[in-house]
Every structure is written in structure tokens, then in C-alpha cells.
Coordinates of C-alpha atoms in Angstrom, one line a residue:
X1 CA 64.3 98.8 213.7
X2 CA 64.0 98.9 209.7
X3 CA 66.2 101.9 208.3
X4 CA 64.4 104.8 206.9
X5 CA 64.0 104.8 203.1
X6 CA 67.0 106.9 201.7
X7 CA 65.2 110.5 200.7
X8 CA 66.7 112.5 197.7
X9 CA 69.3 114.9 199.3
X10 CA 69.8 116.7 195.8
X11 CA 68.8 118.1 193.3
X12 CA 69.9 116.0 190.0
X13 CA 72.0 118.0 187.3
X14 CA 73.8 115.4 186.6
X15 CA 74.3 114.4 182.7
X16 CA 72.2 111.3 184.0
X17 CA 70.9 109.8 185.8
X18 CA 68.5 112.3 185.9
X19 CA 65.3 113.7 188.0
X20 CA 62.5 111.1 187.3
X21 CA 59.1 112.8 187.4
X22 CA 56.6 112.6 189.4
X23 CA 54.1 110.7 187.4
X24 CA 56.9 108.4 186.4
X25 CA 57.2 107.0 190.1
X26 CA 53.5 106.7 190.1
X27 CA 53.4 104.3 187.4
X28 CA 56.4 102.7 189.1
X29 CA 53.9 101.8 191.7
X30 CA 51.5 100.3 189.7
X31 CA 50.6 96.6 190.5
X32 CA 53.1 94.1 188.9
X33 CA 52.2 91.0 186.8
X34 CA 53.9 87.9 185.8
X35 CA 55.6 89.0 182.6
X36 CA 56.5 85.6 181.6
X37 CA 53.0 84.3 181.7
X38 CA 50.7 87.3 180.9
X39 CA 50.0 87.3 177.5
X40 CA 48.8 90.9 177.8
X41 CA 52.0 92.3 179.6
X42 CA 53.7 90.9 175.9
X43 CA 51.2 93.3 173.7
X44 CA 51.9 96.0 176.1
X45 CA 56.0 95.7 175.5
X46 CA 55.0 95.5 171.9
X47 CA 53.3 98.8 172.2
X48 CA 55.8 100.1 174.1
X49 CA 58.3 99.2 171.1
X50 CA 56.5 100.0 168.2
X51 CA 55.6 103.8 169.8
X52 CA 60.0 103.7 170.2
X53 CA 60.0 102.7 166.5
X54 CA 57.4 105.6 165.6
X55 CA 59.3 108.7 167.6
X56 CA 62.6 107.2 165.8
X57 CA 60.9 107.2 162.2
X58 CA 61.1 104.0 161.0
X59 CA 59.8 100.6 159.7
X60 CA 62.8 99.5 159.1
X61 CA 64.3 98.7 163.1
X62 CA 62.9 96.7 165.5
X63 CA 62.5 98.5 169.1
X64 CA 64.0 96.0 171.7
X65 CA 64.1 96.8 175.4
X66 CA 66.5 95.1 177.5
X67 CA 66.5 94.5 181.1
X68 CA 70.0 96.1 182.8
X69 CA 71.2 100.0 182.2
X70 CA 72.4 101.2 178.6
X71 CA 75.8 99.3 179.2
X72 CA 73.7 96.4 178.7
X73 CA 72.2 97.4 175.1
X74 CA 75.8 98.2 174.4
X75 CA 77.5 95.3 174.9
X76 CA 74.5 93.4 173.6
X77 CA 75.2 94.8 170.4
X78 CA 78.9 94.4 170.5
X79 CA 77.9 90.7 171.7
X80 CA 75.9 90.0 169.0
X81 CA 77.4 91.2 165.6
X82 CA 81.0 90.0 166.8
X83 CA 82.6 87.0 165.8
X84 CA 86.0 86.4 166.7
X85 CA 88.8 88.1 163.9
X86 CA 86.1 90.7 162.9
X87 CA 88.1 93.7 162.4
X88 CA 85.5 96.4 163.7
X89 CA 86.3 100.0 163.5
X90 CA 86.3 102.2 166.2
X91 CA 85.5 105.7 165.9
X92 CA 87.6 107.6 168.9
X93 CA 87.2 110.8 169.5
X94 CA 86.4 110.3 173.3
X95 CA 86.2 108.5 176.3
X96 CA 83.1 106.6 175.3
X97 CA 84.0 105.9 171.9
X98 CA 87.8 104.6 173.0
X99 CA 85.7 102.4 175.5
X100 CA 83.8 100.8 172.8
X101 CA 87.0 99.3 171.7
X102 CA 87.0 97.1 175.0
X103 CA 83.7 95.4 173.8
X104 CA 84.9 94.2 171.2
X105 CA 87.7 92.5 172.2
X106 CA 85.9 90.8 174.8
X107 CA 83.8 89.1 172.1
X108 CA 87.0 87.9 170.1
X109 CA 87.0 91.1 167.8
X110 CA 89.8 92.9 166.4
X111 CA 89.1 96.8 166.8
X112 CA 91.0 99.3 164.6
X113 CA 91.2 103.0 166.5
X114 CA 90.4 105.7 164.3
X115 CA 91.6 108.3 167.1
X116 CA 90.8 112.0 166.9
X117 CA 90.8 115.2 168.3
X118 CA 88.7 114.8 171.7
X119 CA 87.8 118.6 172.0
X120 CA 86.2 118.5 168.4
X121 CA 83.9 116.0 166.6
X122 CA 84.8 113.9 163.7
X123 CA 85.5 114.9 160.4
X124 CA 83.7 113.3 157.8
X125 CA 85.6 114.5 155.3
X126 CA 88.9 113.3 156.6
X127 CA 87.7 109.7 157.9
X128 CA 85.9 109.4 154.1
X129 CA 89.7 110.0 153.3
X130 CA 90.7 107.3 155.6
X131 CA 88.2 104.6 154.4
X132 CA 89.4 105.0 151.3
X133 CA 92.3 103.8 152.0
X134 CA 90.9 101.0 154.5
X135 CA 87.1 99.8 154.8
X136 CA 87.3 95.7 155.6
X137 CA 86.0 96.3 158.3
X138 CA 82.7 93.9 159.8
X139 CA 81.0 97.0 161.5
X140 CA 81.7 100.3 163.0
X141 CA 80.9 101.9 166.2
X142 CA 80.7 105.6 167.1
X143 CA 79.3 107.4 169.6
X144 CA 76.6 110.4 169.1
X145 CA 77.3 112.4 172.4
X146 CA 80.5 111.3 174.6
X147 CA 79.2 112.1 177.7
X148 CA 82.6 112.6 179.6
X149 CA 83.7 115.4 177.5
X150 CA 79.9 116.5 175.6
X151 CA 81.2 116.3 172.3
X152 CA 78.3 115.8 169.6
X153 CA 79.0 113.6 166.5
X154 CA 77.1 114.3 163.4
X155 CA 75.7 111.1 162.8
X156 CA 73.7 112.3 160.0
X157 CA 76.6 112.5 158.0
X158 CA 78.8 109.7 159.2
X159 CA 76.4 106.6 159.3
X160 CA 75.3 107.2 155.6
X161 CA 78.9 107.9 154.8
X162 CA 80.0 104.2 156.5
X163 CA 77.1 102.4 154.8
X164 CA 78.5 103.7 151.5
X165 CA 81.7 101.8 152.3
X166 CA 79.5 98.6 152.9
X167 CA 80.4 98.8 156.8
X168 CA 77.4 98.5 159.3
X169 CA 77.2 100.8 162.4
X170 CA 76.2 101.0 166.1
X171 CA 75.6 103.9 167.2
X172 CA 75.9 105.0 171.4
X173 CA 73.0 107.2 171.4
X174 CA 72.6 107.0 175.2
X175 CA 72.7 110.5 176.3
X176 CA 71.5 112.5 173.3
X177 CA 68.2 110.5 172.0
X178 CA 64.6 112.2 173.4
X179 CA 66.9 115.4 173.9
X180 CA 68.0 115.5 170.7
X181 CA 66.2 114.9 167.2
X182 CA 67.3 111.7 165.9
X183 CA 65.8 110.2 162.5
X184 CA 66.5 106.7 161.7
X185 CA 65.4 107.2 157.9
X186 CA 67.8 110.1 157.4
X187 CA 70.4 108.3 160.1
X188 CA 70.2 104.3 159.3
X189 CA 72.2 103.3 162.3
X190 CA 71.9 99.3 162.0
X191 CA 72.2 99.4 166.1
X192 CA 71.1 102.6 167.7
X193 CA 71.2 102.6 171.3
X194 CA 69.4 103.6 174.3
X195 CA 69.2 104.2 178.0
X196 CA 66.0 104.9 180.4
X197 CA 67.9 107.4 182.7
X198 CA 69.4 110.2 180.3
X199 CA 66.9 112.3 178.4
X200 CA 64.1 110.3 178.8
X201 CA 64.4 110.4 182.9
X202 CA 63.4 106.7 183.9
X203 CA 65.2 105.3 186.5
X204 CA 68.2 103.7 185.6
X205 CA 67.8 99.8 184.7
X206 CA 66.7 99.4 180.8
X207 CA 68.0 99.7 177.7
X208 CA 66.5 100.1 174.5
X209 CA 67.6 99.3 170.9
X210 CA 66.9 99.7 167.3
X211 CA 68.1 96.7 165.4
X212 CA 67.6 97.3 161.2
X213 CA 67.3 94.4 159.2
X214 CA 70.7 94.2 157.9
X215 CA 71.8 93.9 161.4
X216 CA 69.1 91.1 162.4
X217 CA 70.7 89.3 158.7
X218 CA 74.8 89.6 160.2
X219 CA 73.6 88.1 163.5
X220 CA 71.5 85.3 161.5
X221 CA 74.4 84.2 159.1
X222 CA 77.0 83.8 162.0
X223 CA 79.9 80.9 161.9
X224 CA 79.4 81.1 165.7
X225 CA 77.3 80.5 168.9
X226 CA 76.8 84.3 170.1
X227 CA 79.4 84.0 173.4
X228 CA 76.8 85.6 175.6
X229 CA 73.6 84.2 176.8
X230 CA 72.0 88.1 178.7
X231 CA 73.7 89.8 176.2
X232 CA 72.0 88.1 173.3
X233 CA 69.7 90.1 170.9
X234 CA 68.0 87.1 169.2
X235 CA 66.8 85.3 171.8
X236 CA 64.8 88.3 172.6
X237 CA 63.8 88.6 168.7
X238 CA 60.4 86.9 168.5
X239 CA 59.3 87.4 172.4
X240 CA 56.0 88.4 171.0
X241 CA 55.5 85.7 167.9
X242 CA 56.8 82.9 170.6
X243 CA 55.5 84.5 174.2
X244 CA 58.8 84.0 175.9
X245 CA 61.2 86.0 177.3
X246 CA 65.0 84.4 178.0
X247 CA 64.6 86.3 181.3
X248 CA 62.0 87.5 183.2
X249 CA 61.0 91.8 182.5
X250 CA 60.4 94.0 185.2
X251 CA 57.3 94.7 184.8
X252 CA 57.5 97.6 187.0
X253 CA 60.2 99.7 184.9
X254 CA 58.3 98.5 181.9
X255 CA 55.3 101.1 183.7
X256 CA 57.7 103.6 184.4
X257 CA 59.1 103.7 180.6
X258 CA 55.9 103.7 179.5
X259 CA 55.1 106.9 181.5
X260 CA 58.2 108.2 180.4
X261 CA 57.4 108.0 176.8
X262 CA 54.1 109.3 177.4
X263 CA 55.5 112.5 178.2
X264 CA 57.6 112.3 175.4
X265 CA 55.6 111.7 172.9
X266 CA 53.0 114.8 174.5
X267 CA 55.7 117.1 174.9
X268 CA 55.8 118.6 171.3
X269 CA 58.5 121.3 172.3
X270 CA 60.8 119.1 173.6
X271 CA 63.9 119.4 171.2
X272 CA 63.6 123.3 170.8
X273 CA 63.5 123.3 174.9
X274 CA 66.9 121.3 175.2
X275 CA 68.5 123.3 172.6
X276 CA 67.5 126.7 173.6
X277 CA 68.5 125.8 177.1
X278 CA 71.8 124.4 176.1
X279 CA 72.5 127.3 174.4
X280 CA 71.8 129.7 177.0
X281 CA 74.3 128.0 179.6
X282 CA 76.8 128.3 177.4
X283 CA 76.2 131.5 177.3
X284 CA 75.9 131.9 180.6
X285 CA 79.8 130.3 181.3
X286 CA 81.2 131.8 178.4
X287 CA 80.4 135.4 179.0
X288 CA 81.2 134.8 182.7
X289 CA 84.7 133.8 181.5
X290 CA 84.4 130.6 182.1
X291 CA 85.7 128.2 179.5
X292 CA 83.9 125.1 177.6
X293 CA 85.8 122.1 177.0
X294 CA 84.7 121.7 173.1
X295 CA 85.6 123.5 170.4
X296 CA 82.9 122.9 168.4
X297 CA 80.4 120.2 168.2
X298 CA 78.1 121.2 171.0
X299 CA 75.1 118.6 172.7
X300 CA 71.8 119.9 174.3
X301 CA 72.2 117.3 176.9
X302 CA 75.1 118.1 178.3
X303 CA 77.8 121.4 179.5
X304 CA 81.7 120.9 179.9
X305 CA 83.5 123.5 181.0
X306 CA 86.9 123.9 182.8
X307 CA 87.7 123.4 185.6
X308 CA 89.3 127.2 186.7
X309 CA 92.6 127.9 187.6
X310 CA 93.2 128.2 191.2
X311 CA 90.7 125.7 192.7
X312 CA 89.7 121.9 192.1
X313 CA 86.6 119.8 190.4
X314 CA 86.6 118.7 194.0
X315 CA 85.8 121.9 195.7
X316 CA 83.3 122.7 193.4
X317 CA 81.7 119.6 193.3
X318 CA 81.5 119.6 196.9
X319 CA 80.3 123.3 196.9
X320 CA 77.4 122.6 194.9
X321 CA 76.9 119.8 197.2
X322 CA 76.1 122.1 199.8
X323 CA 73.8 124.1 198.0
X324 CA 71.7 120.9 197.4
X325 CA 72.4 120.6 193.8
X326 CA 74.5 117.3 192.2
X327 CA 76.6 117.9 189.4
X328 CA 79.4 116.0 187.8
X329 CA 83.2 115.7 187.1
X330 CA 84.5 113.6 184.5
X331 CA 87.1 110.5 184.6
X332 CA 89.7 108.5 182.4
X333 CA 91.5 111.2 180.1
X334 CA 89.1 114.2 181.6
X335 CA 89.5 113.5 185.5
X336 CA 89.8 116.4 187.2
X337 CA 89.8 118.3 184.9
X338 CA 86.3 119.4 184.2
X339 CA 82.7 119.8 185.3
X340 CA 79.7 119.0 183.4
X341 CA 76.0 120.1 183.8
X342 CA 73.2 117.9 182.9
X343 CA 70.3 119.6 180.8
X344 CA 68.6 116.5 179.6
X345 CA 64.9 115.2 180.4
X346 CA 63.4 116.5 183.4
X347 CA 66.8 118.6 183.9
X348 CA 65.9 120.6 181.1
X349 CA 63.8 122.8 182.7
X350 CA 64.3 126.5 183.2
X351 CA 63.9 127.3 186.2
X352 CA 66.3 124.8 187.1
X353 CA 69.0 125.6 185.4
X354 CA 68.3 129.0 186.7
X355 CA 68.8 127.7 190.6
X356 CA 72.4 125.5 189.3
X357 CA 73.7 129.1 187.9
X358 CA 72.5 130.6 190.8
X359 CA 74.4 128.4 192.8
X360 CA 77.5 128.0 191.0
X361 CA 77.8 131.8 190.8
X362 CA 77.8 131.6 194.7
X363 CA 80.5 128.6 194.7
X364 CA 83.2 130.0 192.6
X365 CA 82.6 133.5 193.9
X366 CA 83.8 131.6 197.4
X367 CA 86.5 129.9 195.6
X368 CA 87.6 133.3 194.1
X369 CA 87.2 132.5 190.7
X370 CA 86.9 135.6 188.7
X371 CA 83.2 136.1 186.8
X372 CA 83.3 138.8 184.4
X373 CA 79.1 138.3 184.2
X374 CA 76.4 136.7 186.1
X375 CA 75.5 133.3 185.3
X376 CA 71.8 133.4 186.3
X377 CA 71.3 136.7 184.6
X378 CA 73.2 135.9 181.1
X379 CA 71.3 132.6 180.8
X380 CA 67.8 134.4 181.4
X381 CA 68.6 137.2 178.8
X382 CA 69.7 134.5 176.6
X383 CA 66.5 132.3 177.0
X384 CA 64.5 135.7 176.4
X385 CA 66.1 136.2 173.3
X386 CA 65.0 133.0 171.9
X387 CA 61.5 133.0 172.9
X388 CA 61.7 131.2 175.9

């Protein structure tokens, strides 16, 4: 006897993957085509990429989408502008942006830590003071929000700053972009990545990517062969002009990120919603006397608090479990250590973030963790005082 299909046990609050709405696994069930030889299904990823290019604000990227999770448009980037003795810098304040350093070693690069403060984001003014002193470096990579920890980078100021020292930059913007404003005219990222199952709330299994031309030049002047064949950003280049792919879409995630941007693109509140209701669960902990991992540099994606004295990330984890509602710890540096909440996509929606405090007021009240306020109640005054 065939086993049942797994049903969702939980609610997602998880700083991705995320809930995935319901139109979304509608058009996941759309009849499939032959993506290698439609011709139309190659117009309708063109679409797809020039709408990407639009919400971004540019005419200076090309929108790719990659089959395989964000770590795929990662490495692909990594894969691609590396050549081996590149010194690439690596801009570390967090688990994320540390990891970045692994990429480029694996493609023969020679990555050069800039290491900060992980409960803070980086300093412009102090890593201008650094490259000063040292800018041969092939490319940078930083990350806009490290998810393990929630710190936000202000890429705004840092990618013009690293183009003034001639150094090109790739940018993780996995878990902030379509939850966070993100302008590739004011923020010229030559690589700005993407993922389908943060913000945006398609399943996990694509990644997308920005590529400016200056990057597209690098990879076309290369000594050497590109030591990836998947991981290989111009062999997808001219999938339109030629009608190839090097690998055959799926076409049925290609429906479901086009639903996804749909709602995107008609959901004109959707940055003041994240932000508002970011700020109102930090409110909601703080006041309760619960305390956030960062110091400063806050994301409207994602919460990190704490974990309390006296109990574990475990027991909380696994109490919220029980009331039906996922949420995460951390790992490397921040295992065990702290819990984050997800408020990104179809997270980032008030009435369930209402049911997460709800339930985590309940949790650490069994626990015996001392609340000085409730959770539920701060974050609805909070959301009242914005307008929302």
C-alpha cells in the first residue's frame, strides 16, 4: 500500500523556508512542458527575468534563474568570477558571510577575512579605513542579512563604497530581498543573489541572480575554463538568443515563481508590512524582557533573541513544536544559543505572528522564564501604533 502524502504538521515561522501560498501550489500544478524544446516556455523565463530586473530597478543586470536552492546562485557566482590566486575579500561579520570564504577556496581563490563584530553590522567607515590600506582584491562578497544571527548590512553604503576602490561585489541577498527594499541603481551589486523560499515564499529549489555588466566582462576575460559545469553563469547567458538551456528547467517551479512574483509585484504594501511587523516583535520580546541577539542593525525578515537563562533552545523549540508552530535555533558560532522567528513572505502576516507570540508566551511561562509583559498584547499595541 502507497504511503500517504506527508501533510504539513506546522505552522512555518521559520526564517525560511517559509509558508507557500495557496495560489502558489496551484500554479505548481499547472501542466508541465518540455522546457528544452518549447520555444514559448523560453519567452515566458524571459518574462519572468525581465519583471525580476524591473522590481530590482535596473537595466543594467541581467535576471538569471538557476535550477537548485540559493546555495546554488551562490556558489555559481563564487564559480564564476574566481580564478585561481584571486585574492577576494571577505566581508565577516557572521556565520554566512565567514561561509562565503569556503567558496572561494574551492574555486582556487585566496579569501582575505575582514572579521567583525557579529552582534553589529559593518562599519563603513572603519573598512573605508581598511581598504585604504589594502584593496587588490578581484571581488568582494558580503552578505545583506546573516540569517543565523539577523544582522542587516547596509549595502547601500558598502557596495558604492567597494566600487570606489575598483573591487566588484556579490552580494547574499537571500533572505532580505522582496521583504526588504533593495535598489540596484542606488546598490550596484555586480552579483546580487536570490532564493525562491525566503521572502518571496516559493518552494525551495531556484535561485535567482542579477549579473551587471562589469560582472558578465570579469567572467568573459578569464585565463581559465570556469571549474564548474552546473555552477556556470555563462552557459546560461544567451538561453533565450540561442534556445538552449545546459540543463533542463523545471518547468513546474518556473509556474510557481511566477505566481510568486505576481503577488509581489500586486502587493504594493509589502515592505511597510515586513517592517512594521518586525518592529512590533521586537517590541514584543524586548518589553517582555526578553533579549535580541543584535545590537543594532536590525532585518524585517528575521528575530534573534536569546535563548533565556535557565532552559535550552531545545525545550523551546520542542515547546513550540507542540503548539503546532516551527521555529528555529541557530548553528556554527550561535548553536544553542538562540532562537529566531521568521517574518518574511507569507510569514509576515499579522495575525500570525500574533498566534507564535501567543504560543511562546505559553512555552516560556512553562519553562518558568520570567515575562515582565505579554508578547501577544505588546506586539498588537505596537502594530496599532503604526497604522497597522
Amino acid at each position: 500500500m502507497a504511503k500517504d502524502l506527508l501533510k504539513p504538521r506546522f505552522e512555518l515561522m521559520t526564517p525560511g523556508p517559509t509558508q507557500v501560498a495557496e495560489n502558489v501550489r496551484q500554479a505548481l500544478s499547472l501542466p508541465c512542458t518540455n522546457p528544452d524544446l518549447d520555444p514559448d516556455f523560453y519567452t515566458y523565463t524571459e518574462d519572468i527575468c525581465k519583471d525580476l530586473e524591473s522590481f530590482f530597478h535596473t537595466k543594467d543586470h541581467q535576471a538569471l534563474v538557476l535550477s537548485g536552492e540559493g546555495i546554488l546562485g551562490l556558489e555559481a557566482a563564487f564559480a564564476s568570477l574566481t580564478q585561481p590566486g584571486d585574492r577576494v575579500l571577505v566581508l565577516d561579520n557572521g556565520v554566512y558571510g565567514k561561509g562565503n570564504a569556503d567558496f572561494v577556496r574551492l574555486y582556487g581563490g585566496v579569501p582575505v577575512l575582514y572579521t567583525t563584530n557579529y552582534h553589529e553590522p559593518i562599519d563603513p567607515e572603519k573598512l573605508e579605513a581598511f581598504l585604504e590600506t589594502d584593496h587588490d582584491f578581484a571581488y568582494a562578497s558580503l552578505v545583506h542579512c546573516d540569517t543565523p544571527s539577523g544582522i542587516l548590512n547596509d549595502i547601500d553604503t558598502l557596495v558604492p563604497l567597494l566600487h570606489r576602490f575598483g573591487i566588484l561585489t556579490v552580494v547574499d541577498a537571500v533572505s532580505s530581498a522582496f521583504g526588504m527594499p533593495i535598489d540596484l541603481t542606488r546598490t550596484p551589486a555586480d552579483i546580487l543573489c536570490l532564493g525562491s523560499q525566503k521572502a518571496l515564499s516559493a518552494p525551495p529549489g531556484l535561485s535567482m541572480l542579477l549579473v551587471s555588466t562589469k560582472a558578465w566582462d570579469r567572467m568573459a576575460h578569464r585565463k581559465t575554463p570556469i571549474a564548474s559545469f552546473y555552477a556556470n553563469l555563462p552557459a546560461m547567458k544567451d538561453y533565450a538568443k540561442n534556445q538552449w538551456f545546459p540543463y533542463t528547467m523545471p518547468s513546474a517551479d518556473m509556474n510557481g515563481l511566477r505566481q510568486t512574483l505576481n503577488n509581489v509585484l500586486e502587493d504594493p504594501e509589502i515592505f511597510a508590512r515586513h517592517h512594521a511587523l518586525a518592529k512590533a516583535t521586537r517590541a514584543a520580546l524586548t518589553k517582555a524582557g526578553l533579549t535580541l541577539y543584535e545590537r543594532s542593525g536590525f532585518s524585517d525578515t528575521v528575530t534573534v533573541f536569546n535563548v533565556p537563562e535557565g532552559t535550552t533552545d531545545t525545550a523551546i523549540l520542542s515547546g513550540m513544536k507542540a503548539q503546532g508552530i516551527l521555529l528555529a535555533g541557530s548553528f556554527d558560532v550561535l548553536a544553542g544559543k538562540v532562537i529566531r522567528i521568521g517574518h518574511m513572505g507569507e510569514n509576515a502576516r499579522k495575525e500570525k505572528l500574533q498566534r507564535t507570540l501567543r504560543a511562546l508566551q505559553k512555552v516560556l511561562t512553562g519553562l518558568q522564564v520570567p515575562l515582565k509583559a505579554d508578547l501577544e498584547q505588546v506586539f498588537t499595541a505596537s502594530l496599532a501604533e503604526q497604522d497597522l
